[in-house]
Tab-separated table of C-alpha atoms and ligand atoms in Angstrom:
chain	number	residue	atom	x	y	z
A	1	MET	CA	-0.671	7.357	-17.292
A	2	ARG	CA	-3.050	6.518	-14.446
A	3	VAL	CA	-1.544	6.302	-10.965
A	4	LEU	CA	-3.314	5.177	-7.809
A	5	VAL	CA	-1.630	6.797	-4.796
A	6	THR	CA	-2.431	5.588	-1.268
A	7	GLY	CA	-1.924	8.063	1.580
A	8	GLY	CA	-2.152	11.051	-0.773
A	9	ALA	CA	-3.658	13.264	1.950
A	10	GLY	CA	-0.529	12.833	4.084
A	11	PHE	CA	2.783	14.666	4.046
A	12	ILE	CA	4.758	12.781	1.386
A	13	GLY	CA	1.731	11.377	-0.451
A	14	SER	CA	0.351	14.873	-1.037
A	15	ALA	CA	3.714	15.980	-2.475
A	16	VAL	CA	3.580	12.951	-4.791
A	17	VAL	CA	0.005	13.760	-5.847
A	18	ARG	CA	0.881	17.400	-6.543
A	19	HIS	CA	3.970	16.356	-8.521
A	20	LEU	CA	2.143	13.774	-10.642
A	21	VAL	CA	-0.886	15.957	-11.418
A	22	LEU	CA	0.789	19.349	-11.853
A	23	GLU	CA	4.278	18.487	-13.178
A	24	LYS	CA	3.657	15.214	-15.006
A	25	GLY	CA	0.050	15.617	-16.157
A	26	TYR	CA	-0.859	12.112	-14.936
A	27	GLU	CA	-4.334	11.017	-13.887
A	28	VAL	CA	-4.290	10.345	-10.158
A	29	LEU	CA	-6.676	8.553	-7.817
A	30	ASN	CA	-5.824	9.442	-4.219
A	31	VAL	CA	-7.013	6.740	-1.784
A	32	ASP	CA	-6.786	7.823	1.851
A	33	LYS	CA	-8.649	7.023	5.067
A	34	LEU	CA	-8.137	10.567	6.393
A	35	THR	CA	-6.788	9.599	9.803
A	36	TYR	CA	-5.634	12.308	12.235
A	37	ALA	CA	-2.580	12.747	9.935
A	38	GLY	CA	-4.455	13.118	6.641
A	39	THR	CA	-6.075	16.309	5.400
A	40	LEU	CA	-7.424	17.239	1.999
A	41	THR	CA	-6.170	20.796	2.514
A	42	SER	CA	-2.737	19.403	1.533
A	43	VAL	CA	-4.019	18.708	-1.988
A	44	LYS	CA	-6.173	21.830	-2.258
A	45	ASN	CA	-4.331	23.096	-5.345
A	46	VAL	CA	-5.289	20.013	-7.371
A	47	GLU	CA	-8.809	19.391	-6.065
A	48	THR	CA	-10.561	20.915	-9.073
A	49	ASN	CA	-8.062	19.540	-11.603
A	50	PRO	CA	-9.830	17.136	-14.019
A	51	PHE	CA	-6.895	14.697	-13.703
A	52	TYR	CA	-7.423	14.317	-9.942
A	53	ARG	CA	-9.879	12.148	-7.991
A	54	PHE	CA	-10.190	11.284	-4.305
A	55	LEU	CA	-11.620	8.230	-2.560
A	56	GLN	CA	-11.886	7.994	1.215
A	57	ALA	CA	-11.110	4.368	2.022
A	58	ASP	CA	-9.135	2.227	4.452
A	59	ILE	CA	-6.351	0.169	2.855
A	60	CYS	CA	-7.370	-2.710	5.143
A	61	ASP	CA	-10.796	-2.800	3.429
A	62	GLY	CA	-10.211	-5.289	0.620
A	63	GLN	CA	-13.612	-4.755	-0.996
A	64	ALA	CA	-13.213	-0.996	-1.220
A	65	ILE	CA	-9.633	-1.288	-2.517
A	66	SER	CA	-10.537	-3.939	-5.131
A	67	ALA	CA	-13.449	-1.850	-6.358
A	68	ALA	CA	-11.242	1.257	-6.563
A	69	ILE	CA	-8.554	-0.582	-8.546
A	70	SER	CA	-11.050	-2.261	-10.912
A	71	SER	CA	-12.821	0.969	-11.778
A	72	PHE	CA	-9.718	3.240	-11.988
A	73	ARG	CA	-7.565	0.653	-13.829
A	74	PRO	CA	-4.164	2.075	-12.775
A	75	ASP	CA	-0.941	1.655	-14.732
A	76	ARG	CA	0.880	2.129	-11.432
A	77	ILE	CA	0.166	1.929	-7.745
A	78	MET	CA	2.285	4.022	-5.382
A	79	HIS	CA	1.645	2.811	-1.859
A	80	LEU	CA	2.393	5.402	0.839
A	81	ALA	CA	-0.523	5.080	3.277
A	82	ALA	CA	0.806	4.205	6.724
A	83	GLU	CA	0.846	5.104	10.367
A	84	SER	CA	4.087	7.069	10.387
A	85	HIS	CA	4.945	8.512	13.811
A	86	VAL	CA	7.461	6.589	15.945
A	87	ASP	CA	6.277	8.151	19.224
A	88	ARG	CA	2.666	7.092	18.604
A	89	SER	CA	3.828	3.564	17.777
A	90	ILE	CA	5.443	3.248	21.223
A	91	THR	CA	2.123	3.691	23.027
A	92	GLY	CA	-0.264	2.396	20.360
A	93	ALA	CA	1.378	-0.265	18.198
A	94	ARG	CA	-1.868	-1.951	17.110
A	95	ASP	CA	-2.774	0.716	14.537
A	96	PHE	CA	0.715	0.310	13.060
A	97	VAL	CA	0.414	-3.443	12.699
A	98	GLU	CA	-3.065	-3.108	11.236
A	99	THR	CA	-2.381	-0.385	8.683
A	100	ASN	CA	1.277	-0.993	7.861
A	101	VAL	CA	1.267	-4.797	7.849
A	102	LEU	CA	-2.326	-5.894	7.163
A	103	GLY	CA	-3.065	-2.842	5.032
A	104	THR	CA	-0.009	-3.494	2.849
A	105	PHE	CA	-0.977	-7.169	2.611
A	106	THR	CA	-4.449	-6.101	1.440
A	107	MET	CA	-2.976	-3.695	-1.124
A	108	LEU	CA	-0.683	-6.428	-2.465
A	109	GLU	CA	-3.467	-8.985	-2.754
A	110	CYS	CA	-5.882	-6.564	-4.461
A	111	ALA	CA	-3.136	-5.416	-6.833
A	112	ARG	CA	-2.211	-9.027	-7.608
A	113	ALA	CA	-5.782	-9.973	-8.573
A	114	TYR	CA	-5.982	-6.921	-10.854
A	115	TRP	CA	-2.500	-7.461	-12.368
A	116	GLN	CA	-3.306	-11.088	-13.169
A	117	SER	CA	-6.454	-9.983	-15.008
A	118	LEU	CA	-4.541	-7.633	-17.342
A	119	GLU	CA	-3.722	-8.505	-20.961
A	120	PRO	CA	0.021	-9.189	-21.584
A	121	ALA	CA	1.060	-5.621	-22.511
A	122	GLY	CA	-0.707	-4.118	-19.495
A	123	LYS	CA	0.676	-6.839	-17.261
A	124	GLU	CA	4.199	-6.125	-18.495
A	125	ALA	CA	3.885	-2.366	-17.972
A	126	PHE	CA	2.219	-2.429	-14.536
A	127	ARG	CA	4.266	-1.381	-11.475
A	128	PHE	CA	3.618	-1.370	-7.714
A	129	LEU	CA	5.907	0.912	-5.685
A	130	HIS	CA	6.046	0.133	-1.989
A	131	VAL	CA	7.275	3.230	-0.128
A	132	SER	CA	9.258	2.600	3.031
A	133	THR	CA	11.752	4.087	5.430
A	134	ASP	CA	15.445	3.787	6.282
A	135	GLU	CA	14.385	3.097	9.886
A	136	VAL	CA	13.990	-0.596	8.943
A	137	TYR	CA	17.806	-0.834	8.997
A	138	GLY	CA	18.000	0.114	12.683
A	139	SER	CA	20.646	2.391	14.145
A	140	LEU	CA	24.120	3.292	12.866
A	141	SER	CA	27.097	4.110	15.053
A	142	GLU	CA	29.386	7.009	14.112
A	143	ASP	CA	30.550	5.472	10.834
A	144	GLY	CA	28.940	3.828	7.859
A	145	LEU	CA	25.845	4.381	5.752
A	146	PHE	CA	22.676	2.386	5.091
A	147	GLU	CA	23.017	0.509	1.810
A	148	GLU	CA	20.364	-1.537	0.049
A	149	THR	CA	22.118	-4.663	1.352
A	150	THR	CA	22.206	-3.561	5.014
A	151	PRO	CA	20.405	-6.191	7.127
A	152	TYR	CA	17.062	-5.214	8.626
A	153	ASP	CA	17.203	-4.462	12.374
A	154	PRO	CA	14.213	-2.278	13.326
A	155	SER	CA	13.988	-0.707	16.799
A	156	SER	CA	10.483	0.754	17.126
A	157	PRO	CA	7.017	-0.715	16.558
A	158	TYR	CA	6.782	1.711	13.598
A	159	SER	CA	9.983	0.525	11.935
A	160	ALA	CA	9.210	-3.122	12.738
A	161	SER	CA	5.810	-2.806	11.048
A	162	LYS	CA	7.394	-1.141	8.005
A	163	ALA	CA	10.062	-3.873	7.888
A	164	ALA	CA	7.306	-6.496	7.894
A	165	SER	CA	5.535	-4.740	5.025
A	166	ASP	CA	8.792	-4.534	3.018
A	167	HIS	CA	9.255	-8.290	3.437
A	168	LEU	CA	5.705	-8.891	2.189
A	169	ALA	CA	6.347	-6.723	-0.873
A	170	LYS	CA	9.573	-8.618	-1.694
A	171	ALA	CA	7.884	-11.979	-1.198
A	172	TRP	CA	5.062	-11.008	-3.577
A	173	THR	CA	7.649	-10.530	-6.325
A	174	ARG	CA	9.529	-13.749	-5.581
A	175	THR	CA	6.455	-15.935	-5.156
A	176	TYR	CA	3.937	-14.415	-7.569
A	177	GLY	CA	6.266	-12.592	-9.958
A	178	MET	CA	4.582	-9.289	-9.212
A	179	PRO	CA	6.321	-6.188	-10.633
A	180	ILE	CA	7.097	-4.508	-7.305
A	181	VAL	CA	9.855	-2.048	-6.431
A	182	VAL	CA	10.668	-0.947	-2.855
A	183	SER	CA	12.094	2.431	-1.780
A	184	ASN	CA	13.612	3.213	1.624
A	185	CYS	CA	14.001	6.902	2.374
A	186	SER	CA	15.531	8.966	5.154
A	187	ASN	CA	13.712	11.633	7.216
A	188	ASN	CA	11.708	14.064	5.106
A	189	TYR	CA	10.868	17.670	5.906
A	190	GLY	CA	9.100	20.523	4.123
A	191	PRO	CA	5.634	22.049	3.634
A	192	PHE	CA	2.471	20.160	4.765
A	193	HIS	CA	4.362	18.146	7.432
A	194	PHE	CA	2.041	17.216	10.305
A	195	PRO	CA	3.132	19.224	13.370
A	196	GLU	CA	3.869	16.247	15.623
A	197	LYS	CA	7.200	15.660	13.830
A	198	LEU	CA	10.422	17.364	14.973
A	199	ILE	CA	10.807	20.169	12.417
A	200	PRO	CA	7.225	21.531	12.164
A	201	LEU	CA	6.707	21.093	15.918
A	202	MET	CA	9.804	23.195	16.649
A	203	ILE	CA	8.833	25.939	14.169
A	204	ILE	CA	5.289	26.293	15.504
A	205	SER	CA	6.351	26.071	19.164
A	206	ALA	CA	9.070	28.705	18.587
A	207	LEU	CA	6.502	30.960	16.931
A	208	GLU	CA	4.293	30.632	19.997
A	209	GLY	CA	7.111	31.025	22.545
A	210	LYS	CA	6.622	27.492	23.874
A	211	PRO	CA	9.405	25.118	25.032
A	212	LEU	CA	11.299	23.262	22.286
A	213	PRO	CA	11.588	19.697	23.634
A	214	VAL	CA	14.838	18.019	22.564
A	215	TYR	CA	14.906	14.307	23.433
A	216	GLY	CA	17.875	13.082	25.495
A	217	ASN	CA	21.027	15.135	24.857
A	218	GLY	CA	20.109	16.087	21.274
A	219	VAL	CA	23.041	14.299	19.611
A	220	ASN	CA	20.941	11.753	17.678
A	221	ILE	CA	21.525	12.177	13.951
A	222	ARG	CA	18.988	12.123	11.133
A	223	ASP	CA	19.649	12.464	7.380
A	224	TRP	CA	17.213	15.104	6.074
A	225	LEU	CA	15.623	15.168	2.618
A	226	PHE	CA	13.309	17.887	1.276
A	227	VAL	CA	9.946	16.276	0.577
A	228	GLU	CA	9.717	17.432	-3.052
A	229	ASP	CA	13.038	15.715	-3.797
A	230	HIS	CA	11.533	12.520	-2.381
A	231	ALA	CA	8.382	12.889	-4.516
A	232	ARG	CA	10.526	13.188	-7.665
A	233	ALA	CA	12.584	10.179	-6.631
A	234	LEU	CA	9.468	8.071	-6.106
A	235	ASP	CA	8.146	8.939	-9.567
A	236	ILE	CA	11.504	7.985	-11.120
A	237	ILE	CA	11.716	4.722	-9.147
A	238	ALA	CA	8.141	3.775	-10.105
A	239	GLU	CA	8.934	4.537	-13.746
A	240	ARG	CA	12.396	3.038	-14.169
A	241	GLY	CA	13.262	1.035	-11.047
A	242	ARG	CA	14.121	-2.616	-11.619
A	243	ILE	CA	11.503	-5.134	-10.480
A	244	GLY	CA	12.273	-6.788	-7.157
A	245	GLU	CA	14.943	-4.186	-6.293
A	246	THR	CA	15.282	-1.779	-3.403
A	247	TYR	CA	16.370	1.856	-3.863
A	248	ASN	CA	17.591	3.929	-0.930
A	249	VAL	CA	16.639	7.617	-1.083
A	250	GLY	CA	18.516	10.314	0.825
A	251	GLY	CA	20.068	13.728	0.375
A	252	ARG	CA	23.400	13.364	2.204
A	253	ASN	CA	22.339	15.912	4.821
A	254	GLU	CA	23.139	14.445	8.207
A	255	ARG	CA	22.427	16.724	11.156
A	256	ARG	CA	22.357	16.307	14.941
A	257	ASN	CA	18.875	17.075	16.311
A	258	ILE	CA	20.209	19.905	18.463
A	259	ASP	CA	21.796	21.545	15.395
A	260	VAL	CA	18.502	21.275	13.481
A	261	VAL	CA	16.668	22.960	16.349
A	262	LYS	CA	19.323	25.680	16.694
A	263	ARG	CA	19.166	26.381	12.938
A	264	ILE	CA	15.386	26.770	13.179
A	265	CYS	CA	15.886	29.173	16.110
A	266	THR	CA	18.346	31.293	14.099
A	267	LEU	CA	15.930	31.462	11.160
A	268	MET	CA	13.106	32.365	13.528
A	269	ASP	CA	15.244	35.162	15.024
A	270	GLU	CA	15.581	36.609	11.495
A	271	LEU	CA	12.049	36.013	10.260
A	272	HIS	CA	10.109	36.527	13.503
A	273	PRO	CA	12.333	38.708	15.712
A	274	ALA	CA	9.592	39.314	18.285
A	275	GLY	CA	10.482	36.101	20.150
A	276	LYS	CA	14.287	36.566	20.010
A	277	PRO	CA	16.428	34.702	21.083
A	278	HIS	CA	14.401	31.570	20.281
A	279	GLU	CA	17.272	29.326	21.488
A	280	SER	CA	16.272	30.207	25.044
A	281	LEU	CA	13.197	27.993	24.502
A	282	ILE	CA	15.281	24.824	24.009
A	283	THR	CA	14.479	22.302	26.753
A	284	TYR	CA	16.121	18.897	27.119
A	285	VAL	CA	13.507	16.269	27.983
A	286	GLN	CA	13.396	12.548	28.775
A	287	ASP	CA	14.680	10.450	25.885
A	288	ARG	CA	12.484	8.359	23.570
A	289	PRO	CA	12.502	4.622	24.455
A	290	GLY	CA	14.530	2.712	21.851
A	291	HIS	CA	15.823	5.958	20.318
A	292	ASP	CA	18.013	5.169	17.278
A	293	ALA	CA	21.349	7.018	17.433
A	294	ARG	CA	22.009	7.729	13.775
A	295	TYR	CA	20.496	7.289	10.324
A	296	ALA	CA	22.421	8.017	7.110
A	297	ILE	CA	21.617	6.891	3.579
A	298	ASP	CA	23.875	5.901	0.722
A	299	ALA	CA	21.798	6.884	-2.335
A	300	THR	CA	24.480	5.955	-4.906
A	301	LYS	CA	22.345	3.268	-6.568
A	302	LEU	CA	19.444	5.666	-7.184
A	303	GLU	CA	21.798	8.423	-8.339
A	304	ASN	CA	23.903	6.282	-10.689
A	305	GLU	CA	21.323	3.863	-12.008
A	306	LEU	CA	18.266	6.127	-12.297
A	307	GLY	CA	19.908	9.565	-12.511
A	308	TRP	CA	18.135	11.176	-9.526
A	309	LYS	CA	19.805	13.879	-7.494
A	310	ALA	CA	18.464	15.953	-4.607
A	311	GLN	CA	17.880	19.571	-5.665
A	312	GLU	CA	17.700	21.056	-2.157
A	313	ASN	CA	20.340	20.921	0.536
A	314	PHE	CA	19.416	21.276	4.201
A	315	ASP	CA	20.228	24.991	4.371
A	316	THR	CA	18.028	25.934	1.411
A	317	GLY	CA	15.275	23.485	2.345
A	318	ILE	CA	14.992	24.457	6.004
A	319	GLU	CA	14.735	28.151	5.150
A	320	LYS	CA	11.925	27.458	2.673
A	321	THR	CA	10.216	25.302	5.284
A	322	VAL	CA	10.348	27.854	8.108
A	323	LYS	CA	9.022	30.560	5.756
A	324	TRP	CA	6.243	28.226	4.580
A	325	TYR	CA	5.024	27.576	8.151
A	326	LEU	CA	5.090	31.281	8.965
A	327	GLU	CA	2.970	32.033	5.889
A	328	ASN	CA	0.556	29.093	6.056
A	329	GLU	CA	-1.131	29.021	9.420
A	330	TRP	CA	-4.394	28.410	7.493
A	331	TRP	CA	-3.030	24.882	6.902
A	332	TRP	CA	-1.541	23.926	10.291
A	333	GLY	CA	-3.850	25.919	12.613
A	334	PRO	CA	-6.921	23.667	12.144
A	335	LEU	CA	-4.812	20.492	12.559
A	336	ARG	CA	-4.415	21.280	16.238
A	337	GLN	CA	-7.834	19.739	16.714
A	338	ASN	CA	-6.056	16.450	15.934
A	339	TYR	CA	-2.921	17.088	18.027
A	340	ASP	CA	-2.335	19.683	20.763
A	341	GLY	CA	1.481	19.560	20.806
A	342	SER	CA	1.856	17.523	24.000
A	343	ARG	CA	4.604	14.903	24.475
A	344	LEU	CA	3.872	11.526	22.871
A	345	GLY	CA	5.522	8.130	23.273
A	346	LEU	CA	6.565	8.029	26.922
A	347	LEU	CA	6.027	4.781	28.769
A	348	LYS	CA	4.352	5.042	32.157
A	349	THR	CA	6.717	3.957	34.910
A	350	VAL	CA	5.302	0.991	36.784
A	351	THR	CA	6.390	1.058	40.435
A	352	GLN	CA	6.617	-2.357	42.072
A	353	LYS	CA	5.215	-2.604	45.574
B	1	LIG	P1	1.717	10.790	7.073
B	1	LIG	O1	1.424	10.249	8.437
B	1	LIG	O2	1.909	12.257	6.906
B	1	LIG	O3	0.552	10.370	6.066
B	1	LIG	C1	0.006	9.086	6.042
B	1	LIG	C2	-1.293	9.132	5.246
B	1	LIG	O4	-1.822	7.791	5.189
B	1	LIG	C3	-2.368	10.015	5.885
B	1	LIG	O5	-2.984	10.821	4.902
B	1	LIG	C4	-3.358	9.016	6.466
B	1	LIG	O6	-4.698	9.498	6.472
B	1	LIG	C5	-3.201	7.838	5.514
B	1	LIG	N1	-3.563	6.558	6.156
B	1	LIG	C6	-3.156	6.097	7.365
B	1	LIG	N2	-3.743	4.902	7.613
B	1	LIG	C7	-4.497	4.603	6.520
B	1	LIG	C8	-5.316	3.507	6.165
B	1	LIG	N3	-5.492	2.474	7.008
B	1	LIG	N4	-5.936	3.512	4.966
B	1	LIG	C9	-5.777	4.559	4.112
B	1	LIG	N5	-5.040	5.636	4.394
B	1	LIG	C10	-4.402	5.658	5.591
B	1	LIG	O7	2.987	9.981	6.561
B	1	LIG	P2	4.152	10.431	5.586
B	1	LIG	O8	5.228	11.052	6.394
B	1	LIG	O9	3.583	11.169	4.437
B	1	LIG	O10	4.700	9.004	5.112
B	1	LIG	C11	4.201	8.399	3.910
B	1	LIG	C12	4.945	7.107	3.683
B	1	LIG	O11	6.342	7.352	3.561
B	1	LIG	C13	4.807	6.105	4.810
B	1	LIG	O12	4.678	4.811	4.251
B	1	LIG	C14	6.093	6.242	5.598
B	1	LIG	O13	6.419	5.031	6.258
B	1	LIG	C15	7.070	6.563	4.490
B	1	LIG	N6	8.246	7.364	4.888
B	1	LIG	C16	8.122	8.510	5.605
B	1	LIG	C17	9.252	9.267	5.922
B	1	LIG	C18	9.157	10.562	6.676
B	1	LIG	O14	10.175	11.184	7.008
B	1	LIG	N7	7.968	11.101	6.963
B	1	LIG	C19	10.510	8.854	5.491
B	1	LIG	C20	10.598	7.672	4.740
B	1	LIG	C21	9.462	6.946	4.439
B	2	LIG	P1	10.710	12.533	14.267
B	2	LIG	O1	10.360	13.780	13.520
B	2	LIG	O2	9.681	11.942	15.177
B	2	LIG	O3	11.199	11.467	13.177
B	2	LIG	P2	11.836	9.983	13.382
B	2	LIG	O4	11.625	9.556	14.778
B	2	LIG	O5	11.035	9.175	12.418
B	2	LIG	O6	13.275	10.119	13.018
B	2	LIG	O7	12.004	12.802	15.125
B	2	LIG	C1	13.224	13.198	14.528
B	2	LIG	C2	14.279	13.215	15.620
B	2	LIG	O8	13.970	14.263	16.539
B	2	LIG	C3	14.330	11.937	16.445
B	2	LIG	O9	15.683	11.661	16.773
B	2	LIG	C4	13.540	12.279	17.699
B	2	LIG	C5	13.781	13.766	17.867
B	2	LIG	N1	12.672	14.559	18.459
B	2	LIG	C6	12.951	15.452	19.511
B	2	LIG	O10	14.111	15.575	19.970
B	2	LIG	N2	11.923	16.204	19.999
B	2	LIG	C7	10.647	16.091	19.532
B	2	LIG	O11	9.732	16.779	20.056
B	2	LIG	C8	10.378	15.177	18.456
B	2	LIG	C9	8.989	15.024	17.904
B	2	LIG	C10	11.440	14.441	17.956
């Protein structure tokens, strides 16, 4: 099995690469531009594995992507490369439109040309998995869950660009008959998570005795999934998902942001008592523009149809994650050259004269 993974130097992509190479014994070509969010240190434990190869390329570069596909001849493409941080999308949407929309378009067109050139058996077996987010569905109120049939209603430039890319992927199946499956997952957390996102930012800031900035009043809810559970789900969906279908991925672990931060503080009190009590670092700050109130996934289709189940719950996963950050400064320390921890995504107030 040969799998081309885009974005394999990122958080989820690297977990997918590690899973496919080390657990499944697949041949993997990792195609990644290495933006501020990508680092090859996340795939260090496969870099000398004979089943693993890396190509630095931009998914918007059709020539480079075509050449990579033609020479690697994948049985599957798992497309994860994206600009992924909501706060950055608020102040710099262009990169999101370019990579998430035009980059996905380029991936689909290059994959289509290759797929059409395959002999019938290869054509039949080929799959393209487009990896997306539950944020395309917008915001939930107190009740209800995102289902695969929930209408799209994105709030941020990030989620709007992912929604656009999902629509392209669906259209490429309907119009060209391409064997594409789409997955929409809730918030991930775990090792190798770039420290601009809530959970790693809070762990590292707590370790350093810096303020823990909670947006608004901290009652926004996210549904947390351990990244390795997501990687396994993606492999299963790419292998057995029905063409043209969407699968929602989530671990049924809804938490208010403030409770996530408090849990991290309690774990830090146990594991790094020097800074006790870490809760005293919690600081409420100006809310994110367009902040979605609640996300929650109904993963019944994936569980019943494809037999996936999350192995970690939030309590086990968050403890592993905090311990991992405390033990792996070699990984996150150097990434500060790319991000210094300062607040992202605030609009400048324009005062009218
Ligand atoms: P990430 O930001 O950690 O990694 C993205 C990777 O893509 C990086 O290695 C980066 O270098 C690469 N990349 C960016 N632009 C590129 C380009 N133009 N060409 C080639 N490579 C490029 O993101 P992540 O959290 O690992 O997310 C991976 C995918 O999963 C994304 O499509 C995201 O929308 C989706 N997703 C993420 C979450 C989450 O909680 N993080 C949840 C659901 C879905
Ligand atoms: P984030 O990790 O950016 O993921 P997403 O916006 O894709 O859900 O944020 C998770 C939640 O945490 C979100 O509701 C915003 C909030 N948040 C804070 O309260 N403080 C922070 O410093 C960050 C980065 C996020």
